[in-house]
Amino acid sequence: MVSMEVKPPVALGQHGRCTQLSVFIVDDEPRVREGLKNLLRSMGCQVTGEGGGGREALTHPELSGSGLVLLDLALGSESGLDLIGPLRARGLPVLVCSLHEGTHMIRRALEAGATGYITKREVATHLRPGLEAVLTGTHYLSPRAAAALECNPL
């Protein structure tokens, strides 16, 4: 049986700066990865690695040393939904950061095991609270994601 245990939480410190947090980014767009790296580094987080797709991410040597995975759902010909299970099986919390704002995709990501969901339109203002929540084991939904689920409950 594979453990689904989340790695120990690491909190954001004073002034919203990360304390010993390492993040692995999975997004197929190099410019988006660069922007996310800059945002995370400005918060004091360490970016341990990045991948443009599932195979690249799962075989990256730095993935196992990461504390959290920031994952896009649209990875070219691949779906980030298919990565959530294998990442969680490795004990990694997954915070989705996606352009998809529809109820169906948000719900599927959460059902697949994502610990949080932030829409890309909100990443600048909601990445910090998303990281804080996910790293303490709490589920997080950005306001747009939460509103989508509220409008279309199960």
N, C-alpha and C. Protein backbone atom coordinates (compact mmCIF):
# COMPACT_ATOMS: atom_id res chain seq x y z
N MET A 1 0.84 -1.18 0.00
CA MET A 1 0.00 0.00 0.00
C MET A 1 0.89 1.24 0.00
N VAL A 2 0.55 2.22 -0.82
CA VAL A 2 1.32 3.45 -0.93
C VAL A 2 0.78 4.47 0.07
N SER A 3 1.68 5.12 0.79
CA SER A 3 1.28 6.12 1.77
C SER A 3 0.82 7.39 1.08
N MET A 4 -0.26 7.98 1.56
CA MET A 4 -0.75 9.24 1.03
C MET A 4 -0.43 10.37 2.00
N GLU A 5 0.51 10.15 2.88
CA GLU A 5 0.85 11.14 3.89
C GLU A 5 1.49 12.37 3.25
N VAL A 6 1.05 13.53 3.70
CA VAL A 6 1.61 14.79 3.23
C VAL A 6 2.84 15.10 4.05
N LYS A 7 3.87 15.62 3.40
CA LYS A 7 5.10 15.98 4.12
C LYS A 7 4.77 17.00 5.21
N PRO A 8 5.61 17.09 6.26
CA PRO A 8 5.34 18.01 7.35
C PRO A 8 5.15 19.43 6.86
N PRO A 9 4.23 20.18 7.49
CA PRO A 9 3.96 21.53 7.04
C PRO A 9 5.15 22.46 7.27
N VAL A 10 5.27 23.40 6.38
CA VAL A 10 6.26 24.45 6.50
C VAL A 10 5.50 25.74 6.31
N ALA A 11 5.55 26.61 7.28
CA ALA A 11 4.74 27.82 7.23
C ALA A 11 5.46 28.97 6.55
N LEU A 12 4.67 29.94 6.15
CA LEU A 12 5.25 31.18 5.67
C LEU A 12 5.55 32.03 6.89
N GLY A 13 6.72 32.61 6.88
CA GLY A 13 7.14 33.40 8.02
C GLY A 13 6.66 34.83 7.96
N GLN A 14 7.33 35.66 8.74
CA GLN A 14 7.00 37.07 8.84
C GLN A 14 7.05 37.73 7.47
N HIS A 15 6.12 38.63 7.21
CA HIS A 15 6.03 39.37 5.95
C HIS A 15 5.76 38.46 4.76
N GLY A 16 5.15 37.28 5.01
CA GLY A 16 4.76 36.39 3.94
C GLY A 16 5.91 35.70 3.23
N ARG A 17 7.08 35.68 3.83
CA ARG A 17 8.23 35.03 3.19
C ARG A 17 8.27 33.57 3.58
N CYS A 18 8.58 32.72 2.63
CA CYS A 18 8.63 31.28 2.88
C CYS A 18 9.76 30.94 3.84
N THR A 19 9.52 29.95 4.65
CA THR A 19 10.53 29.45 5.56
C THR A 19 10.82 28.01 5.17
N GLN A 20 11.95 27.77 4.53
CA GLN A 20 12.38 26.43 4.14
C GLN A 20 11.36 25.72 3.25
N LEU A 21 10.68 26.45 2.41
CA LEU A 21 9.71 25.83 1.52
C LEU A 21 10.33 25.62 0.14
N SER A 22 10.24 24.40 -0.35
CA SER A 22 10.73 24.11 -1.69
C SER A 22 9.55 23.70 -2.56
N VAL A 23 9.46 24.33 -3.72
CA VAL A 23 8.33 24.13 -4.63
C VAL A 23 8.84 23.62 -5.97
N PHE A 24 8.14 22.64 -6.52
CA PHE A 24 8.41 22.13 -7.85
C PHE A 24 7.27 22.60 -8.74
N ILE A 25 7.58 23.18 -9.89
CA ILE A 25 6.58 23.75 -10.79
C ILE A 25 6.39 22.84 -12.01
N VAL A 26 5.12 22.55 -12.33
CA VAL A 26 4.81 21.79 -13.54
C VAL A 26 3.84 22.62 -14.39
N ASP A 27 4.34 23.13 -15.51
CA ASP A 27 3.54 23.92 -16.44
C ASP A 27 4.20 23.80 -17.81
N ASP A 28 3.42 23.65 -18.85
CA ASP A 28 4.01 23.46 -20.18
C ASP A 28 4.49 24.76 -20.82
N GLU A 29 4.16 25.90 -20.26
CA GLU A 29 4.55 27.19 -20.83
C GLU A 29 5.79 27.74 -20.11
N PRO A 30 6.94 27.81 -20.80
CA PRO A 30 8.16 28.31 -20.17
C PRO A 30 8.01 29.71 -19.56
N ARG A 31 7.28 30.60 -20.21
CA ARG A 31 7.11 31.96 -19.66
C ARG A 31 6.30 31.94 -18.37
N VAL A 32 5.32 31.08 -18.30
CA VAL A 32 4.52 30.96 -17.08
C VAL A 32 5.39 30.40 -15.96
N ARG A 33 6.18 29.36 -16.27
CA ARG A 33 7.09 28.81 -15.25
C ARG A 33 8.04 29.88 -14.75
N GLU A 34 8.57 30.69 -15.64
CA GLU A 34 9.49 31.75 -15.24
C GLU A 34 8.80 32.76 -14.33
N GLY A 35 7.58 33.15 -14.69
CA GLY A 35 6.81 34.08 -13.86
C GLY A 35 6.52 33.51 -12.47
N LEU A 36 6.15 32.23 -12.42
CA LEU A 36 5.88 31.59 -11.13
C LEU A 36 7.15 31.50 -10.30
N LYS A 37 8.28 31.17 -10.95
CA LYS A 37 9.56 31.11 -10.22
C LYS A 37 9.87 32.47 -9.62
N ASN A 38 9.70 33.53 -10.40
CA ASN A 38 9.99 34.87 -9.89
C ASN A 38 9.08 35.23 -8.72
N LEU A 39 7.81 34.90 -8.83
CA LEU A 39 6.86 35.19 -7.75
C LEU A 39 7.23 34.40 -6.49
N LEU A 40 7.49 33.12 -6.65
CA LEU A 40 7.86 32.29 -5.49
C LEU A 40 9.16 32.78 -4.86
N ARG A 41 10.14 33.10 -5.67
CA ARG A 41 11.42 33.57 -5.13
C ARG A 41 11.26 34.92 -4.43
N SER A 42 10.37 35.78 -4.94
CA SER A 42 10.14 37.06 -4.28
C SER A 42 9.52 36.87 -2.90
N MET A 43 8.88 35.71 -2.69
CA MET A 43 8.31 35.37 -1.39
C MET A 43 9.33 34.65 -0.52
N GLY A 44 10.52 34.40 -1.06
CA GLY A 44 11.56 33.72 -0.30
C GLY A 44 11.53 32.21 -0.42
N CYS A 45 10.71 31.69 -1.32
CA CYS A 45 10.61 30.25 -1.51
C CYS A 45 11.74 29.76 -2.41
N GLN A 46 12.10 28.50 -2.24
CA GLN A 46 13.09 27.87 -3.09
C GLN A 46 12.35 27.07 -4.16
N VAL A 47 12.71 27.28 -5.41
CA VAL A 47 12.15 26.49 -6.50
C VAL A 47 13.15 25.37 -6.77
N THR A 48 12.76 24.14 -6.44
CA THR A 48 13.68 23.01 -6.55
C THR A 48 13.81 22.49 -7.96
N GLY A 49 12.80 22.72 -8.78
CA GLY A 49 12.85 22.24 -10.14
C GLY A 49 11.58 22.58 -10.87
N GLU A 50 11.57 22.21 -12.15
CA GLU A 50 10.39 22.48 -12.97
C GLU A 50 10.31 21.45 -14.08
N GLY A 51 9.10 21.28 -14.57
CA GLY A 51 8.87 20.37 -15.68
C GLY A 51 7.77 20.89 -16.56
N GLY A 52 7.86 20.58 -17.84
CA GLY A 52 6.86 21.01 -18.79
C GLY A 52 5.77 19.99 -19.03
N GLY A 53 5.93 18.80 -18.44
CA GLY A 53 4.94 17.74 -18.63
C GLY A 53 5.09 16.67 -17.57
N GLY A 54 4.23 15.68 -17.64
CA GLY A 54 4.19 14.64 -16.63
C GLY A 54 5.44 13.80 -16.53
N ARG A 55 5.89 13.28 -17.65
CA ARG A 55 7.08 12.42 -17.64
C ARG A 55 8.30 13.18 -17.12
N GLU A 56 8.45 14.41 -17.62
CA GLU A 56 9.58 15.24 -17.20
C GLU A 56 9.54 15.50 -15.69
N ALA A 57 8.36 15.79 -15.18
CA ALA A 57 8.22 16.06 -13.75
C ALA A 57 8.48 14.82 -12.91
N LEU A 58 7.86 13.70 -13.28
CA LEU A 58 7.97 12.49 -12.46
C LEU A 58 9.37 11.88 -12.46
N THR A 59 10.16 12.18 -13.48
CA THR A 59 11.52 11.64 -13.54
C THR A 59 12.58 12.66 -13.13
N HIS A 60 12.16 13.86 -12.78
CA HIS A 60 13.12 14.91 -12.40
C HIS A 60 13.76 14.55 -11.05
N PRO A 61 15.09 14.62 -10.96
CA PRO A 61 15.76 14.22 -9.72
C PRO A 61 15.43 15.10 -8.51
N GLU A 62 14.98 16.32 -8.73
CA GLU A 62 14.68 17.22 -7.60
C GLU A 62 13.25 17.12 -7.10
N LEU A 63 12.41 16.37 -7.78
CA LEU A 63 11.01 16.27 -7.37
C LEU A 63 10.88 15.73 -5.96
N SER A 64 11.62 14.69 -5.65
CA SER A 64 11.48 14.04 -4.34
C SER A 64 11.91 14.95 -3.19
N GLY A 65 12.74 15.93 -3.45
CA GLY A 65 13.17 16.85 -2.40
C GLY A 65 12.29 18.07 -2.25
N SER A 66 11.19 18.10 -2.97
CA SER A 66 10.28 19.25 -2.93
C SER A 66 9.26 19.09 -1.82
N GLY A 67 8.80 20.21 -1.31
CA GLY A 67 7.78 20.18 -0.27
C GLY A 67 6.37 20.30 -0.80
N LEU A 68 6.25 20.73 -2.07
CA LEU A 68 4.94 20.99 -2.65
C LEU A 68 5.10 21.06 -4.16
N VAL A 69 4.05 20.68 -4.90
CA VAL A 69 4.05 20.80 -6.35
C VAL A 69 2.98 21.79 -6.75
N LEU A 70 3.37 22.78 -7.54
CA LEU A 70 2.46 23.75 -8.13
C LEU A 70 2.20 23.25 -9.55
N LEU A 71 0.97 22.85 -9.84
CA LEU A 71 0.64 22.09 -11.05
C LEU A 71 -0.41 22.75 -11.91
N ASP A 72 -0.10 22.89 -13.19
CA ASP A 72 -1.09 23.31 -14.18
C ASP A 72 -1.84 22.08 -14.65
N LEU A 73 -3.06 22.25 -15.10
CA LEU A 73 -3.84 21.11 -15.57
C LEU A 73 -3.70 20.88 -17.07
N ALA A 74 -3.42 21.93 -17.83
CA ALA A 74 -3.27 21.81 -19.28
C ALA A 74 -1.79 21.75 -19.61
N LEU A 75 -1.31 20.56 -19.95
CA LEU A 75 0.12 20.35 -20.21
C LEU A 75 0.33 19.89 -21.64
N GLY A 76 -0.08 20.71 -22.59
CA GLY A 76 0.03 20.31 -23.99
C GLY A 76 -0.88 19.14 -24.28
N SER A 77 -0.30 18.03 -24.69
CA SER A 77 -1.09 16.84 -25.00
C SER A 77 -1.40 16.01 -23.74
N GLU A 78 -0.90 16.42 -22.60
CA GLU A 78 -1.12 15.70 -21.34
C GLU A 78 -2.09 16.47 -20.46
N SER A 79 -2.63 15.78 -19.48
CA SER A 79 -3.50 16.40 -18.49
C SER A 79 -2.83 16.35 -17.12
N GLY A 80 -2.79 17.49 -16.47
CA GLY A 80 -2.26 17.53 -15.12
C GLY A 80 -3.07 16.69 -14.15
N LEU A 81 -4.34 16.44 -14.49
CA LEU A 81 -5.17 15.58 -13.65
C LEU A 81 -4.54 14.21 -13.47
N ASP A 82 -3.88 13.72 -14.52
CA ASP A 82 -3.25 12.40 -14.45
C ASP A 82 -2.00 12.38 -13.58
N LEU A 83 -1.47 13.54 -13.25
CA LEU A 83 -0.27 13.62 -12.41
C LEU A 83 -0.58 13.69 -10.92
N ILE A 84 -1.78 14.13 -10.60
CA ILE A 84 -2.10 14.36 -9.18
C ILE A 84 -1.95 13.09 -8.36
N GLY A 85 -2.48 11.98 -8.81
CA GLY A 85 -2.37 10.71 -8.06
C GLY A 85 -0.94 10.29 -7.83
N PRO A 86 -0.11 10.21 -8.89
CA PRO A 86 1.29 9.83 -8.68
C PRO A 86 2.07 10.79 -7.78
N LEU A 87 1.75 12.07 -7.85
CA LEU A 87 2.43 13.03 -6.97
C LEU A 87 2.01 12.83 -5.51
N ARG A 88 0.72 12.63 -5.30
CA ARG A 88 0.22 12.40 -3.94
C ARG A 88 0.76 11.08 -3.39
N ALA A 89 0.90 10.06 -4.26
CA ALA A 89 1.44 8.77 -3.83
C ALA A 89 2.88 8.92 -3.33
N ARG A 90 3.56 9.94 -3.79
CA ARG A 90 4.93 10.22 -3.33
C ARG A 90 4.94 11.11 -2.09
N GLY A 91 3.76 11.41 -1.57
CA GLY A 91 3.67 12.22 -0.36
C GLY A 91 3.75 13.72 -0.60
N LEU A 92 3.58 14.13 -1.84
CA LEU A 92 3.69 15.55 -2.17
C LEU A 92 2.31 16.21 -2.23
N PRO A 93 2.12 17.29 -1.48
CA PRO A 93 0.87 18.04 -1.63
C PRO A 93 0.87 18.73 -2.99
N VAL A 94 -0.31 18.87 -3.58
CA VAL A 94 -0.44 19.46 -4.91
C VAL A 94 -1.36 20.67 -4.83
N LEU A 95 -0.84 21.81 -5.26
CA LEU A 95 -1.62 23.03 -5.39
C LEU A 95 -1.77 23.30 -6.88
N VAL A 96 -2.99 23.18 -7.38
CA VAL A 96 -3.25 23.41 -8.80
C VAL A 96 -3.29 24.91 -9.06
N CYS A 97 -2.67 25.31 -10.16
CA CYS A 97 -2.69 26.70 -10.62
C CYS A 97 -3.05 26.64 -12.10
N SER A 98 -4.30 26.92 -12.43
CA SER A 98 -4.79 26.65 -13.78
C SER A 98 -5.66 27.76 -14.32
N LEU A 99 -5.71 27.84 -15.65
CA LEU A 99 -6.64 28.75 -16.32
C LEU A 99 -8.07 28.23 -16.25
N HIS A 100 -8.22 26.92 -16.05
CA HIS A 100 -9.56 26.32 -15.98
C HIS A 100 -10.31 26.84 -14.75
N GLU A 101 -11.45 27.48 -15.00
CA GLU A 101 -12.25 28.04 -13.90
C GLU A 101 -13.62 27.39 -13.81
N GLY A 102 -13.84 26.36 -14.60
CA GLY A 102 -15.13 25.68 -14.59
C GLY A 102 -15.25 24.69 -13.45
N THR A 103 -16.46 24.53 -12.99
CA THR A 103 -16.76 23.63 -11.88
C THR A 103 -16.24 22.22 -12.13
N HIS A 104 -16.46 21.72 -13.33
CA HIS A 104 -16.10 20.34 -13.64
C HIS A 104 -14.61 20.09 -13.42
N MET A 105 -13.75 20.95 -13.93
CA MET A 105 -12.30 20.75 -13.81
C MET A 105 -11.84 20.94 -12.36
N ILE A 106 -12.38 21.91 -11.69
CA ILE A 106 -12.00 22.14 -10.29
C ILE A 106 -12.37 20.92 -9.47
N ARG A 107 -13.59 20.44 -9.65
CA ARG A 107 -14.05 19.27 -8.89
C ARG A 107 -13.19 18.04 -9.22
N ARG A 108 -12.87 17.84 -10.50
CA ARG A 108 -12.05 16.69 -10.88
C ARG A 108 -10.66 16.76 -10.25
N ALA A 109 -10.08 17.95 -10.19
CA ALA A 109 -8.76 18.09 -9.58
C ALA A 109 -8.82 17.76 -8.09
N LEU A 110 -9.83 18.24 -7.41
CA LEU A 110 -9.96 17.95 -5.98
C LEU A 110 -10.24 16.48 -5.74
N GLU A 111 -11.08 15.89 -6.55
CA GLU A 111 -11.37 14.46 -6.42
C GLU A 111 -10.14 13.60 -6.70
N ALA A 112 -9.26 14.09 -7.57
CA ALA A 112 -8.02 13.36 -7.88
C ALA A 112 -6.99 13.46 -6.76
N GLY A 113 -7.23 14.38 -5.81
CA GLY A 113 -6.33 14.49 -4.67
C GLY A 113 -5.61 15.82 -4.51
N ALA A 114 -5.90 16.80 -5.35
CA ALA A 114 -5.27 18.11 -5.17
C ALA A 114 -5.67 18.68 -3.82
N THR A 115 -4.72 19.33 -3.18
CA THR A 115 -4.97 19.90 -1.86
C THR A 115 -5.51 21.32 -1.96
N GLY A 116 -5.28 21.96 -3.10
CA GLY A 116 -5.77 23.31 -3.31
C GLY A 116 -5.89 23.64 -4.77
N TYR A 117 -6.60 24.74 -5.06
CA TYR A 117 -6.84 25.15 -6.44
C TYR A 117 -6.86 26.67 -6.50
N ILE A 118 -5.99 27.22 -7.35
CA ILE A 118 -5.92 28.66 -7.58
C ILE A 118 -6.06 28.88 -9.08
N THR A 119 -6.89 29.82 -9.48
CA THR A 119 -6.96 30.15 -10.90
C THR A 119 -5.78 31.06 -11.23
N LYS A 120 -5.30 30.95 -12.46
CA LYS A 120 -4.14 31.75 -12.86
C LYS A 120 -4.44 33.24 -12.81
N ARG A 121 -5.69 33.62 -12.97
CA ARG A 121 -6.04 35.05 -12.87
C ARG A 121 -5.82 35.57 -11.45
N GLU A 122 -5.78 34.69 -10.48
CA GLU A 122 -5.68 35.10 -9.08
C GLU A 122 -4.33 34.78 -8.44
N VAL A 123 -3.40 34.22 -9.20
CA VAL A 123 -2.18 33.71 -8.60
C VAL A 123 -1.38 34.80 -7.88
N ALA A 124 -1.36 36.01 -8.40
CA ALA A 124 -0.56 37.07 -7.77
C ALA A 124 -1.05 37.40 -6.36
N THR A 125 -2.34 37.30 -6.14
CA THR A 125 -2.88 37.65 -4.83
C THR A 125 -3.22 36.44 -3.96
N HIS A 126 -3.34 35.26 -4.55
CA HIS A 126 -3.78 34.11 -3.76
C HIS A 126 -2.78 32.96 -3.67
N LEU A 127 -1.60 33.14 -4.24
CA LEU A 127 -0.60 32.08 -4.09
C LEU A 127 -0.17 31.95 -2.64
N ARG A 128 0.11 33.07 -1.99
CA ARG A 128 0.56 33.03 -0.60
C ARG A 128 -0.45 32.33 0.32
N PRO A 129 -1.72 32.74 0.34
CA PRO A 129 -2.67 32.01 1.21
C PRO A 129 -2.86 30.56 0.79
N GLY A 130 -2.75 30.29 -0.51
CA GLY A 130 -2.85 28.91 -0.97
C GLY A 130 -1.72 28.06 -0.45
N LEU A 131 -0.50 28.58 -0.51
CA LEU A 131 0.65 27.86 0.04
C LEU A 131 0.49 27.62 1.54
N GLU A 132 0.10 28.66 2.25
CA GLU A 132 -0.07 28.54 3.71
C GLU A 132 -1.06 27.43 4.06
N ALA A 133 -2.19 27.43 3.37
CA ALA A 133 -3.22 26.44 3.67
C ALA A 133 -2.75 25.02 3.32
N VAL A 134 -2.24 24.85 2.12
CA VAL A 134 -1.84 23.52 1.67
C VAL A 134 -0.74 22.96 2.56
N LEU A 135 0.19 23.80 2.97
CA LEU A 135 1.30 23.32 3.79
C LEU A 135 0.91 22.99 5.22
N THR A 136 -0.25 23.43 5.64
CA THR A 136 -0.73 23.04 6.97
C THR A 136 -1.77 21.92 6.86
N GLY A 137 -1.92 21.37 5.64
CA GLY A 137 -2.83 20.26 5.46
C GLY A 137 -4.27 20.66 5.24
N THR A 138 -4.51 21.95 5.04
CA THR A 138 -5.86 22.45 4.83
C THR A 138 -6.11 22.63 3.34
N HIS A 139 -7.29 22.27 2.89
CA HIS A 139 -7.64 22.50 1.49
C HIS A 139 -7.82 24.00 1.26
N TYR A 140 -7.46 24.45 0.07
CA TYR A 140 -7.60 25.86 -0.27
C TYR A 140 -8.22 26.02 -1.64
N LEU A 141 -9.17 26.93 -1.74
CA LEU A 141 -9.75 27.32 -3.01
C LEU A 141 -9.66 28.83 -3.11
N SER A 142 -9.13 29.32 -4.23
CA SER A 142 -9.11 30.76 -4.45
C SER A 142 -10.56 31.21 -4.59
N PRO A 143 -10.82 32.51 -4.45
CA PRO A 143 -12.21 32.98 -4.53
C PRO A 143 -12.95 32.58 -5.80
N ARG A 144 -12.32 32.66 -6.96
CA ARG A 144 -12.99 32.28 -8.20
C ARG A 144 -13.30 30.78 -8.23
N ALA A 145 -12.38 29.97 -7.75
CA ALA A 145 -12.62 28.52 -7.70
C ALA A 145 -13.74 28.20 -6.72
N ALA A 146 -13.72 28.85 -5.56
CA ALA A 146 -14.78 28.61 -4.57
C ALA A 146 -16.13 29.05 -5.10
N ALA A 147 -16.16 30.18 -5.79
CA ALA A 147 -17.42 30.69 -6.35
C ALA A 147 -17.98 29.72 -7.41
N ALA A 148 -17.09 29.15 -8.22
CA ALA A 148 -17.53 28.19 -9.24
C ALA A 148 -18.19 26.98 -8.59
N LEU A 149 -17.60 26.50 -7.49
CA LEU A 149 -18.18 25.34 -6.82
C LEU A 149 -19.47 25.70 -6.09
N GLU A 150 -19.55 26.91 -5.55
CA GLU A 150 -20.77 27.35 -4.88
C GLU A 150 -21.94 27.45 -5.85
N CYS A 151 -21.66 27.93 -7.05
CA CYS A 151 -22.71 28.09 -8.07
C CYS A 151 -23.21 26.76 -8.58
N ASN A 152 -22.39 25.73 -8.48
CA ASN A 152 -22.75 24.41 -9.01
C ASN A 152 -22.40 23.32 -7.99
N PRO A 153 -23.11 23.28 -6.87
CA PRO A 153 -22.79 22.26 -5.87
C PRO A 153 -23.11 20.86 -6.39
N LEU A 154 -22.57 19.88 -5.66
CA LEU A 154 -22.81 18.47 -6.05
C LEU A 154 -24.27 18.13 -6.11
